Short mmCIF file of C-alpha atoms and ligand atoms in Angstrom, two decimals:
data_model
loop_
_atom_site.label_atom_id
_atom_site.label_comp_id
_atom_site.label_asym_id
_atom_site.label_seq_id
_atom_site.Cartn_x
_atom_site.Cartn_y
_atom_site.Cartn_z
CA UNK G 18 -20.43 23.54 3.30
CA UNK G 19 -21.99 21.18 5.59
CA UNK G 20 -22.75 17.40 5.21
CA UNK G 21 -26.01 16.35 4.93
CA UNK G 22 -25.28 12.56 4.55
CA UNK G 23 -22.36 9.92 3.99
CA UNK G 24 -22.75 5.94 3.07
CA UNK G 25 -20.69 3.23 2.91
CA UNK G 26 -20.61 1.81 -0.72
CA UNK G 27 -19.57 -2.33 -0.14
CA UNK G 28 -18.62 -3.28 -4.02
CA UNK G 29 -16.90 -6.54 -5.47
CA UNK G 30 -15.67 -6.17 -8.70
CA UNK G 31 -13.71 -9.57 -8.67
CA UNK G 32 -12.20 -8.39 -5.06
CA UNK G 33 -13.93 -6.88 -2.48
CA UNK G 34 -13.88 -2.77 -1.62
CA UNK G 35 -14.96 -0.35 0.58
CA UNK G 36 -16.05 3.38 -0.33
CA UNK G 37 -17.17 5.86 1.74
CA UNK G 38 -19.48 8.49 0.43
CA UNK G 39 -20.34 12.09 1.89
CA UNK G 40 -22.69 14.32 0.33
CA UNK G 41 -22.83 18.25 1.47
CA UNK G 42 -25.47 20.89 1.38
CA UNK G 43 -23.98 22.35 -2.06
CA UNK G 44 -24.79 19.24 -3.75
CA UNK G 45 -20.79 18.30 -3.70
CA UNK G 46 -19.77 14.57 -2.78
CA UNK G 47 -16.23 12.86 -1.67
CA UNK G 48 -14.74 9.55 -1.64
CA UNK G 49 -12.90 8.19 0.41
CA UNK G 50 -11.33 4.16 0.33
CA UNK G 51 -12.33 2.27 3.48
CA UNK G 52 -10.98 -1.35 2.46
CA UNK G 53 -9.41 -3.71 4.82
CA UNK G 54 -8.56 -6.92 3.21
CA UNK G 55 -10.20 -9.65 4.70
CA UNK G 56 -11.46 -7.75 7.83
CA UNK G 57 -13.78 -4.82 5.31
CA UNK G 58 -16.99 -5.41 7.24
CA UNK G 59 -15.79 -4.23 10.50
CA UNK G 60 -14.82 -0.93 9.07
CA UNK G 61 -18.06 -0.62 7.26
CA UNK G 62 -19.46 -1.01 10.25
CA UNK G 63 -17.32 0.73 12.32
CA UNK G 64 -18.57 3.99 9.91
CA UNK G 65 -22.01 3.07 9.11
CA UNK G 66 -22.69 2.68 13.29
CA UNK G 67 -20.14 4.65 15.12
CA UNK G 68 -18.68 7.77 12.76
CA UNK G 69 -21.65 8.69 10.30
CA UNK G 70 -24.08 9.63 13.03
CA UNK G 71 -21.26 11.83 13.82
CA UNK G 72 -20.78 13.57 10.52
CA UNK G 73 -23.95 14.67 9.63
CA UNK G 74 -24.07 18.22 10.09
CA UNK G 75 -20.49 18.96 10.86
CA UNK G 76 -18.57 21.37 8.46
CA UNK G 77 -16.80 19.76 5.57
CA UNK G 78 -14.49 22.15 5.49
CA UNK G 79 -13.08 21.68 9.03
CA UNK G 80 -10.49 18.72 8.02
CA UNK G 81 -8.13 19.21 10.82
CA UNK G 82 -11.34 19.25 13.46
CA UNK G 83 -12.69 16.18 12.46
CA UNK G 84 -9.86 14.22 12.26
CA UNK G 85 -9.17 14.98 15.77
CA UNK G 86 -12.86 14.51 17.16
CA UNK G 87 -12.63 11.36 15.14
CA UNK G 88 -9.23 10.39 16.80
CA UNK G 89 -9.49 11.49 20.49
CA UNK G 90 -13.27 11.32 20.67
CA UNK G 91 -12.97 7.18 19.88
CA UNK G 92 -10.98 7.22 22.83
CA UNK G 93 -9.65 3.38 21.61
CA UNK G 94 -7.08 5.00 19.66
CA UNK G 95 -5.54 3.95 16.40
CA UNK G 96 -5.43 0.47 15.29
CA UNK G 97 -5.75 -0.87 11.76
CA UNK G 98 -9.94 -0.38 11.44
CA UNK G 99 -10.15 2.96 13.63
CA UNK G 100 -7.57 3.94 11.01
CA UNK G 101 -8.68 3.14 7.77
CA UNK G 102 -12.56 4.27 9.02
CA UNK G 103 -11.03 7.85 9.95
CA UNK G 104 -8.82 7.50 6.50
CA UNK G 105 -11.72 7.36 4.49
CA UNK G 106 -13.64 10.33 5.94
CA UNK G 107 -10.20 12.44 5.83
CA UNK G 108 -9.87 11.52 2.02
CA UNK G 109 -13.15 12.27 1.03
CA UNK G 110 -12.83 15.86 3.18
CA UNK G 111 -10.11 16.47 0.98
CA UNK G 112 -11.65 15.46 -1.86
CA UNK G 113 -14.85 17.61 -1.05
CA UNK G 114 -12.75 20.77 -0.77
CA UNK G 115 -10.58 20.31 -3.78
CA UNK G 116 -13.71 20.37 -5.72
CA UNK G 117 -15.02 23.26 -3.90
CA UNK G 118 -11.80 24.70 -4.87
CA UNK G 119 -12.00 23.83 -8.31
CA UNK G 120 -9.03 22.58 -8.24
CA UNK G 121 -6.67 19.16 -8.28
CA UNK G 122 -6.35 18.13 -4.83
CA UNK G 123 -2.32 18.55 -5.11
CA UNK G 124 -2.35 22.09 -6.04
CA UNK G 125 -3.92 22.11 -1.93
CA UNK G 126 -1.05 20.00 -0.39
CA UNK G 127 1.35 22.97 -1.68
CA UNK G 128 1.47 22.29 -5.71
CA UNK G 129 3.88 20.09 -7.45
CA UNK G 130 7.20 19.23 -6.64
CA UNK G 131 7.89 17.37 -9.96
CA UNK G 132 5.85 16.14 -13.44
CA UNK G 133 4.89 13.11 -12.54
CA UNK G 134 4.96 9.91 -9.49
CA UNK G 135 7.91 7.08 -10.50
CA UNK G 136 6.16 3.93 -9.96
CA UNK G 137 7.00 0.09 -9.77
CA UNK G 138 5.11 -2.74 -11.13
CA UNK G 139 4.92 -6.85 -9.87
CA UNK G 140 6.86 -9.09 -11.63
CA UNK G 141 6.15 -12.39 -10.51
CA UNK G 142 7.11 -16.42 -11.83
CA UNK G 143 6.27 -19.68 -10.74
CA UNK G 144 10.33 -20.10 -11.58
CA UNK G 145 13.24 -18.06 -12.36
CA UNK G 146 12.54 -17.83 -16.14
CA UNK G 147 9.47 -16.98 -15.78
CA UNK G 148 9.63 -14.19 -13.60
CA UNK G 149 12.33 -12.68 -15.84
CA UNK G 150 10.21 -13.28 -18.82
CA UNK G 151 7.22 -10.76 -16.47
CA UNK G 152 10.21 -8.41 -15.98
CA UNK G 153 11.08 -8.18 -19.68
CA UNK G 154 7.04 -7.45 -20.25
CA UNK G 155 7.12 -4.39 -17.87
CA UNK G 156 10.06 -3.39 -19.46
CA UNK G 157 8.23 -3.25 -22.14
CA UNK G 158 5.54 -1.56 -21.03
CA UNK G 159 7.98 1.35 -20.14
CA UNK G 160 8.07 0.68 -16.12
CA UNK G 161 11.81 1.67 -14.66
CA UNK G 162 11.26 -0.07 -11.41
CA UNK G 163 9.94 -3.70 -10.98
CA UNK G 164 9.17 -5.68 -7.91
CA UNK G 165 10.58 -9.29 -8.59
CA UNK G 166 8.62 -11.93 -6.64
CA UNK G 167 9.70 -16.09 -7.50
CA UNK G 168 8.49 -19.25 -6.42
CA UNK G 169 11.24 -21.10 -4.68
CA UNK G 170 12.02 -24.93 -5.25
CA UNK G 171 10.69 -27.48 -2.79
CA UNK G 172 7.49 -24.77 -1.67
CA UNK G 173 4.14 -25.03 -2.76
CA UNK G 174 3.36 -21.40 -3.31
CA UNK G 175 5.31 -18.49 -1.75
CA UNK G 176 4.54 -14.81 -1.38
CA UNK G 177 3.76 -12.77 -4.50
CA UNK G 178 3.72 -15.11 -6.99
CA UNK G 179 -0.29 -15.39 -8.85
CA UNK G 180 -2.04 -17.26 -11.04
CA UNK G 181 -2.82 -14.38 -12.91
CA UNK G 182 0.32 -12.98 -14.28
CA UNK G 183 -1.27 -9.10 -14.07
CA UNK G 184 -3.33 -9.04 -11.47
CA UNK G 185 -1.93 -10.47 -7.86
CA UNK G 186 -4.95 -10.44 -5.39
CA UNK G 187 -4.01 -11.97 -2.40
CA UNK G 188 -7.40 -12.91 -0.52
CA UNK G 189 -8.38 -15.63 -2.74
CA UNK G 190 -9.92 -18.28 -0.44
CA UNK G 191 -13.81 -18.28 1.46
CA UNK G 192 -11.86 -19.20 4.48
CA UNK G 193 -7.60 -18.65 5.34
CA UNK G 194 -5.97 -21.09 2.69
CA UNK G 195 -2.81 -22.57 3.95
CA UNK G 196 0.92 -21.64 2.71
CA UNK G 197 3.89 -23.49 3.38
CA UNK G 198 7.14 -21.71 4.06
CA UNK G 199 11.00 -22.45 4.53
CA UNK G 200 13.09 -19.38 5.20
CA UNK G 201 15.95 -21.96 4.38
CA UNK G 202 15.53 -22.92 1.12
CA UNK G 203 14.06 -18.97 0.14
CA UNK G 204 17.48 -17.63 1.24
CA UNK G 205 19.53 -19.82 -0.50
CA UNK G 206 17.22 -19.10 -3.81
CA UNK G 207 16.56 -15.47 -3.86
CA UNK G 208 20.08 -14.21 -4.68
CA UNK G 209 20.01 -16.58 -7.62
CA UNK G 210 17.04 -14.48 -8.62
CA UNK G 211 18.44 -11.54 -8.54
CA UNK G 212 22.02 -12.59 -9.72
CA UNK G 213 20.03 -13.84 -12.91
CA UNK G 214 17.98 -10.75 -13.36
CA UNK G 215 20.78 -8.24 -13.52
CA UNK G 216 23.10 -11.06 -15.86
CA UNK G 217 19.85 -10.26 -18.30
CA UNK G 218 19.12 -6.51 -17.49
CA UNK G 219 22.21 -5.35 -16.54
CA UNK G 220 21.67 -2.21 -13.86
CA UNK G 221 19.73 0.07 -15.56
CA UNK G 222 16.06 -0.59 -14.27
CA UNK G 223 15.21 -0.44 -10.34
CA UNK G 224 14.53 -3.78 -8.96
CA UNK G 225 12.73 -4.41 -5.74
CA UNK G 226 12.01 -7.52 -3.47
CA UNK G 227 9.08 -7.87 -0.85
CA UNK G 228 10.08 -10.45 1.65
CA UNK G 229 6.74 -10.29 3.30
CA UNK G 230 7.66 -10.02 7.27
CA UNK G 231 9.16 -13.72 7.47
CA UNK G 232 12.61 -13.52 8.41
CA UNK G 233 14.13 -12.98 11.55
CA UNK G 234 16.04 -10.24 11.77
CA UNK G 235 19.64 -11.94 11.62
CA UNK G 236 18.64 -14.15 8.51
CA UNK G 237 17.06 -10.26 6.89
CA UNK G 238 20.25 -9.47 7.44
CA UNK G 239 22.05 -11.82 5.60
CA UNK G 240 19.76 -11.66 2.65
CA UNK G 241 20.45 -7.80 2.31
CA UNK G 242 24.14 -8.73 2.15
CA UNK G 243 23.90 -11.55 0.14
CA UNK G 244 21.48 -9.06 -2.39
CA UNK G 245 24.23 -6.41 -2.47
CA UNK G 246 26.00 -6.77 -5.56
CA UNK G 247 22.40 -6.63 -7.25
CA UNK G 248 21.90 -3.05 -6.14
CA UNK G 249 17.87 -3.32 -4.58
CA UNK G 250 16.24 -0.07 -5.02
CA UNK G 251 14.65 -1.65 -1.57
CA UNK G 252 14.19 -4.76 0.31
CA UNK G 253 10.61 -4.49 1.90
CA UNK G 254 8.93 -5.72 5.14
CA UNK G 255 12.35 -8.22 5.75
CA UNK G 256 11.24 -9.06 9.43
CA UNK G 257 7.37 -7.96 11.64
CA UNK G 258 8.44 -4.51 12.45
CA UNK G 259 5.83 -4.28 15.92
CA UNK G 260 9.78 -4.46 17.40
CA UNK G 261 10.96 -1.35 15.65
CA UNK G 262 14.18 -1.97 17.24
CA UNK G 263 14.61 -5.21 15.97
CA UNK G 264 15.72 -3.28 12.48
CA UNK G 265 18.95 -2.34 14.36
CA UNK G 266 20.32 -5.73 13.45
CA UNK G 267 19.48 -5.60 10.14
CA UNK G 268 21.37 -2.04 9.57
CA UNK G 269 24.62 -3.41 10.70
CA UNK G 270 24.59 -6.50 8.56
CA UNK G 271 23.93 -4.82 5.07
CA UNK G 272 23.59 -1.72 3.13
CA UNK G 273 20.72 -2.88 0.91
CA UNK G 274 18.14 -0.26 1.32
CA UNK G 275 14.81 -1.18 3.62
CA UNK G 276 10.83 -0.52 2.93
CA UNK G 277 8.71 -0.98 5.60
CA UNK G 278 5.46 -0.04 6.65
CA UNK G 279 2.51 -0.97 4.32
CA UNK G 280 0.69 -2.56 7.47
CA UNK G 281 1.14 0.54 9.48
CA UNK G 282 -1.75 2.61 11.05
CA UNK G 283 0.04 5.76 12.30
CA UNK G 284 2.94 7.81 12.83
CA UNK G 285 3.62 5.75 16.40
CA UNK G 286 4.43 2.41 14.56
CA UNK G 287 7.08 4.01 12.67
CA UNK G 288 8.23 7.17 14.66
CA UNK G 289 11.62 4.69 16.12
CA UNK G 290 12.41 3.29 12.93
CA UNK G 291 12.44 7.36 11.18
CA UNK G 292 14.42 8.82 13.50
CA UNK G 293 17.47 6.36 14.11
CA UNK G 294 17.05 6.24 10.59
CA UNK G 295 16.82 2.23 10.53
CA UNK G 296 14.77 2.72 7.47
CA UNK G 297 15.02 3.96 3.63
CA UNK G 298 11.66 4.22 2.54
CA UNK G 299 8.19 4.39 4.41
CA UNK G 300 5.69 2.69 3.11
CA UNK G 301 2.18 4.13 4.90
CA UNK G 302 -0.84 4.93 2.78
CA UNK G 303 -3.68 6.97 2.17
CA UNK G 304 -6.00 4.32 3.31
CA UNK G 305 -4.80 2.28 6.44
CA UNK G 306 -2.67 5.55 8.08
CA UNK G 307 -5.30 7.85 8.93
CA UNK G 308 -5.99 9.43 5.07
CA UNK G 309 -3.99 12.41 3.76
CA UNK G 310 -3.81 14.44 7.21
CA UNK G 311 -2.11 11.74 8.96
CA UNK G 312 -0.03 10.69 6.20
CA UNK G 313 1.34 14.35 5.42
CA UNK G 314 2.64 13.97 9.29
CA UNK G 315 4.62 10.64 8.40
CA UNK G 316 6.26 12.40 5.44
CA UNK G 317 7.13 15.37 7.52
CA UNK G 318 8.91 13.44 9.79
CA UNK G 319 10.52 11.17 7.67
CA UNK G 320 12.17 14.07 5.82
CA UNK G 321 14.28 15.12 8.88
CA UNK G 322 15.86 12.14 8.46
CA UNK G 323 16.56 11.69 5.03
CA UNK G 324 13.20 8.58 5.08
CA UNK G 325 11.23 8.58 1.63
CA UNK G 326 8.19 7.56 0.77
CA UNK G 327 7.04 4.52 -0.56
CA UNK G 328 3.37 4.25 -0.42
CA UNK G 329 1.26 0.78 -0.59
CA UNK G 330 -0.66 0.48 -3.77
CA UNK G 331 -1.69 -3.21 -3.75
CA UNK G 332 -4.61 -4.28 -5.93
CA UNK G 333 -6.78 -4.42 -2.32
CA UNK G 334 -6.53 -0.11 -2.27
CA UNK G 335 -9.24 0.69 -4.67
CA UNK G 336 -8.52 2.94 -6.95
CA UNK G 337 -9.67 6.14 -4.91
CA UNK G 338 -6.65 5.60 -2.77
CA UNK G 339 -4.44 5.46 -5.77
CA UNK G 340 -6.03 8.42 -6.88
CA UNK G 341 -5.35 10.14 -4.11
CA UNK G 342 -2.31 9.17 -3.11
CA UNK G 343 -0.51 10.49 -6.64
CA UNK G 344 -1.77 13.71 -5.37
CA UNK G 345 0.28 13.53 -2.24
CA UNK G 346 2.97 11.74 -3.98
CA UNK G 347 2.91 14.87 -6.33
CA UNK G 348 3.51 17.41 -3.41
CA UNK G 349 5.80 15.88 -0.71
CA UNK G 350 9.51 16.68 -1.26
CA UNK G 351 10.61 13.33 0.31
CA UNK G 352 8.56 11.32 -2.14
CA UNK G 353 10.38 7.99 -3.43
CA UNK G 354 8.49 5.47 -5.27
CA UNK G 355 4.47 4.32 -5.94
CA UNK G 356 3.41 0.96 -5.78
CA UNK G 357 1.26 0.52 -8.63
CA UNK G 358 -0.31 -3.21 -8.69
CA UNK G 359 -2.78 -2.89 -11.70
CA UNK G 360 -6.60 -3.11 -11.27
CA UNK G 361 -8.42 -4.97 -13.47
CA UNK G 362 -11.04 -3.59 -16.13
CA UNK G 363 -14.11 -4.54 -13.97
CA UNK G 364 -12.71 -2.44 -11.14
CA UNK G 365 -11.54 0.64 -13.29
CA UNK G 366 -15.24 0.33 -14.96
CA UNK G 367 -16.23 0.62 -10.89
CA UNK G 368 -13.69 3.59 -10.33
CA UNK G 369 -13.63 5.67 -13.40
CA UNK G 370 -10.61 7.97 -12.70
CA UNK G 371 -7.98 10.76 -14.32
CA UNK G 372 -4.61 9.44 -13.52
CA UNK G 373 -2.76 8.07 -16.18
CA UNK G 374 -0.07 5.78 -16.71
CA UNK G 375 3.19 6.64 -19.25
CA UNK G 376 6.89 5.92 -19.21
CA UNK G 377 7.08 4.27 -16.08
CA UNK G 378 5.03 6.92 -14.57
CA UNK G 379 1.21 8.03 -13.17
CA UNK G 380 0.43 11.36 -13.35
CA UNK G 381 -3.08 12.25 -11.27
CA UNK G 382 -4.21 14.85 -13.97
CA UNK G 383 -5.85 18.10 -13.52
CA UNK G 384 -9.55 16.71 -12.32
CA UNK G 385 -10.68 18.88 -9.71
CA UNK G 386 -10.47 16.56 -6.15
CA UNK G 387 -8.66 13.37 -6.34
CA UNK G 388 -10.02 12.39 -9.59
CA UNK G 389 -11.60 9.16 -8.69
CA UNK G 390 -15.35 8.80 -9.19
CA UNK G 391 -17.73 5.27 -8.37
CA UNK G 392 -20.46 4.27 -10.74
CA UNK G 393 -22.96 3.30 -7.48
CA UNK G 394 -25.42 1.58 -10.24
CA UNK G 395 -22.34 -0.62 -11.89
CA UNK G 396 -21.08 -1.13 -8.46
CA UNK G 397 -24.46 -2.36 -7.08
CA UNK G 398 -23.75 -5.48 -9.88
CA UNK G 399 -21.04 -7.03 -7.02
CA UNK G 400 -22.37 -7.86 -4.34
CA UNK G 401 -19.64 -8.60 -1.12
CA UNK G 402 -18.18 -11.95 -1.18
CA UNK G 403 -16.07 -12.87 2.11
CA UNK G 404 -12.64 -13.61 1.71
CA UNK G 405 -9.51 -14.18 3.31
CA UNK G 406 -5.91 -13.29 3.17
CA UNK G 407 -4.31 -16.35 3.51
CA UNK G 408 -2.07 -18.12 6.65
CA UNK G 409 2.02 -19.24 6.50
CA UNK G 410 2.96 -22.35 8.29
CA UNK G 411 6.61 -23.57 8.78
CA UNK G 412 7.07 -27.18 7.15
CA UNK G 413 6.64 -28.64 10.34
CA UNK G 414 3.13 -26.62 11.26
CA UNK G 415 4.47 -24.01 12.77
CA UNK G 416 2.07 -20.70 12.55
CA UNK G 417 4.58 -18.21 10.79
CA UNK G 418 4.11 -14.62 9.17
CA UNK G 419 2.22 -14.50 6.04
C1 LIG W 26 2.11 -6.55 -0.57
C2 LIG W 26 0.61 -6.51 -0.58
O1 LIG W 26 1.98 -4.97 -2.30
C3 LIG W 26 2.67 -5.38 -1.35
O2 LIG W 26 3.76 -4.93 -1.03
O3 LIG W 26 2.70 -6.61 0.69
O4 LIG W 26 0.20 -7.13 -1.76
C4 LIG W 26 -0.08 -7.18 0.59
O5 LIG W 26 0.24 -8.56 0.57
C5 LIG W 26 -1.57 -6.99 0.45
O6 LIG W 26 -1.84 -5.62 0.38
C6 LIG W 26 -2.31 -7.62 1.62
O7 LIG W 26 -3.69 -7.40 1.46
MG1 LIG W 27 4.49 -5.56 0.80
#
C-alpha cells in the first residue's frame, strides 16, 4: 500500500486543530491529530514543507521505518513540534493499516485488556460551591472520577476554572492574556476544597487536582500532605518537571499520588521520573509524544515500575487523538485513567467518530482504524483564527508558570 498524497487539514470549529491526511494507492486514507495549542502553524508547516515531500511514495505499511527516518533523518531531534508532526503521520499509519486490516485499531496493539477506558471529567467553580455543584452534575452524568479545579479568593482567574461550565478551552485570547497568581493564598485554599468535597461525597468517586506546574517543589510537597486525608486519585503537574529530579522532594513529603507529563514529547523527558519511580501516573499522549509507536514505548517502560497511564485528553486534542488513544488505552496492561475534557457539538460535527461515552466510561467501538473521520467540506466552514494560551505573573510581575 503506498501513499500517493497526505495534507494538512487547518480547521476551527470554535478552537483551532490540526489534521493530517494521507491517502494510499488502494484508495484508503488516515488521520492523524497534529495540534499544538497556540504554536499549530509551525507544525503545519513543519509537515506541509519538511515531512510530506518525504511520504509520498513510501510504504504505508512500514510504521516502524518511518518513524525512524522521520526521527533520525530530522537530525534536530524531538522537541514539542518535531513530535507532534511525526505523531500525526504515526497515527494515521496506524490508522491506514487497521483499516486495511479490517479491523479496530486495538485488536493490532494486542486486543483488549478490559471492556472499556475509566475516564475523568473537569469540574470547575468560580468558588467552592460552585465547583461542588459541577461535581454533583458529573456525578450525575455517571463519571467515577472528577478533576476539581476552584477559583481561589483574592485571584482574578486561576488555572482550570472557564466561563463555560462544559467546555474549558484554554487559548482564548488573539494575543497571551495575563493571569495573576499567588501560590500563597492557593495553598492555604485548596485543602478547603477538597475537605468540602469529600464532607459532600464522602469517598466513593475518584477526585483529581491539576496544579498546573506552579509550585516549587517543597510547597508541592506540602500540598500533597496537606491533601492526604482526601485520598487524590492524583495530584498532576505539582512543579515544571524539565528537573526530573526535582520530584525527589516531593516523594518524601507526601504519599498523595503524582501525574505528570501532559507537556512531554518523548520517552527522555520522563525516563528518570519512571524508573526511581518518583511518579504514579504518566500522562504522555497520542499527539505531542511521537503517536502510538512512541507512546507504546512510554507504557512499556512505565510498567517495570509499577507507572500507569494517564493520557492528556484536553479539549485542544481533537477528537482523532481521543479516538485513538482509547484504542491504546484499551490494550496496555498498565493503563490508569483517560482525560476526557468534552468537545463541543461544532467539533464532533467536524470529527464524526465511534467511541462512546457510558457509566463513567468511553469505549472506542468496533470501527475499523481509530474510528475518527473529518468532514473536509464542514471543516472548510472554520477558517484558522490565532490564539494564545495564556501567561502567569506573580502579584508583583513576576513571569511564573502558566
Ligand atoms: C490541562 C490542559 O487538561 C489538562 O490537564 O493541563 O487543559 C492544558 O492546560 C491544555 O492542554 C493546554 O493547551
Ligand atoms: Mg494538566
Amino acid at each position: 500500500m503506498k501513499i500517493e498524497s497526505a495534507k494538512v487539514i487547518v480547521t476551527c470549529p470554535g478552537r483551532n486543530f490540526v489534521t493530517l491526511k494521507i491517502m494510499t494507492d488502494e484508495g484508503l486514507y488516515g488521520l492523524g491529530d497534529a495540534t499544538l495549542n497556540g504554536r499549530e502553524l509551525a507544525v503545519v508547516s513543519y509537515l506541509e514543507d519538511h515531512v510530506i515531500p518525504c511520504l509520498v511514495g513510501r510504504d504505508a505499511h512500514r510504521i516502524e521505518d518511518t518513524w525512524q527516518y522521520l526521527y533520525r533523518g530530522a537530525y534536530w531531534r524531538r522537541g514539542p513540534v518535531t513530535m507532534t508532526a511525526i505523531a500525526a503521520v504515526d497515527t494515521a499509519l496506524w490508522d491506514l493499516k487497521a483499516k486495511a486490516a479490517g479491523l479496530p485499531l486495538y485488536q493490532l496493539l494486542g486486543g483488549k485488556s478490559r471492556e472499556s477506558v475509566l475516564v475523568y471529567g473537569h469540574a470547575n467553580g468560580k468558588d467552592i460551591e460552585q465547583a461542588l455543584d459541577e461535581v454533583a452534575s458529573y456525578v450525575d452524568m455517571g463519571y467515577k472520577a472528577i478533576r476539581i479545579q476552584c477559583g481561589v479568593p483574592g485571584l482574578p482567574s486561576t488555572y482550570g476554572v472557564s466561563k463555560d461550565r462544559l467546555f474549558y478551552e484554554p487559548a482564548d485570547g488573539a494575543l497571551p492574556t495575563e493571569n495573576v497568581w499567588s501560590s500563597e493564598k492557593y495553598l492555604d485554599w485548596t485543602p478547603k476544597l477538597f475537605e468540602k468535597a469529600r464532607a459532600r461525597f464522602g469517598f466513593e468517586p475518584h477526585f483529581l487536582h491539576d496544579v498546573h506546574h506552579r509550585l516549587t517543589p517543597i510547597e508541592a510537597a506540602r500540598l500533597g500532605r496537606s491533601l492526604e486525608p482526601y485520598r487524590l486519585f492524583w495530584l498532576e503537574d505539582p512543579t515544571p518537571a524539565e528537573n526530573q529530579q526535582a520530584f525527589r522532594l516531593i516523594r518524601q513529603g507526601t504519599v498523595t499520588p503524582l501525574a505528570v507529563g501532559e507537556v512531554f514529547s518523548s520517552i527522555h523527558d520522563c525516563r528518570e521520573l519512571i524508573e526511581e519511580q518518583l511518579i504514579d501516573y504518566i500522562r504522555c499522549t497520542v499527539v505531542h509524544a511521537g503517536g502510538i509507536t512512541h507512546l507504546r514505548q512510554i507504557a512499556g517502560l512505565a510498567a517495570l515500575y509499577q507507572v500507569r497511564t494517564g493520557c492528556h485528553g484536553a479539549t485542544d486534542l481533537s477528537p482523532v487523538t481521543m479516538g485513538a488513544a482509547l484504542h491504546f488505552d484499551l490494550s496496555i496492561h498498565n493503563f490508569g485513567i483517560q482525560e476526557y475534557m468534552r468537545h463541543t457539538p461544532e467539533t464532533d460535527a467536524v470529527f464524526p467518530h465511534a467511541y462512546q461515552f457510558a457509566q463513567g466510561s468511553l469505549a472506542p467501538g468496533d470501527q475499523p482504524g481509530h474510528g475518527v473521520d473529518v468532514d473536509e467540506e464542514l471543516a472548510a466552514q472554520y477558517p484558522y483564527r490565532r490564539a494564545y494560551l495564556p501567561v502567569n505573573r506573580l502579584q508583583d510581575g513576576t513571569l511564573h508558570n502558566w
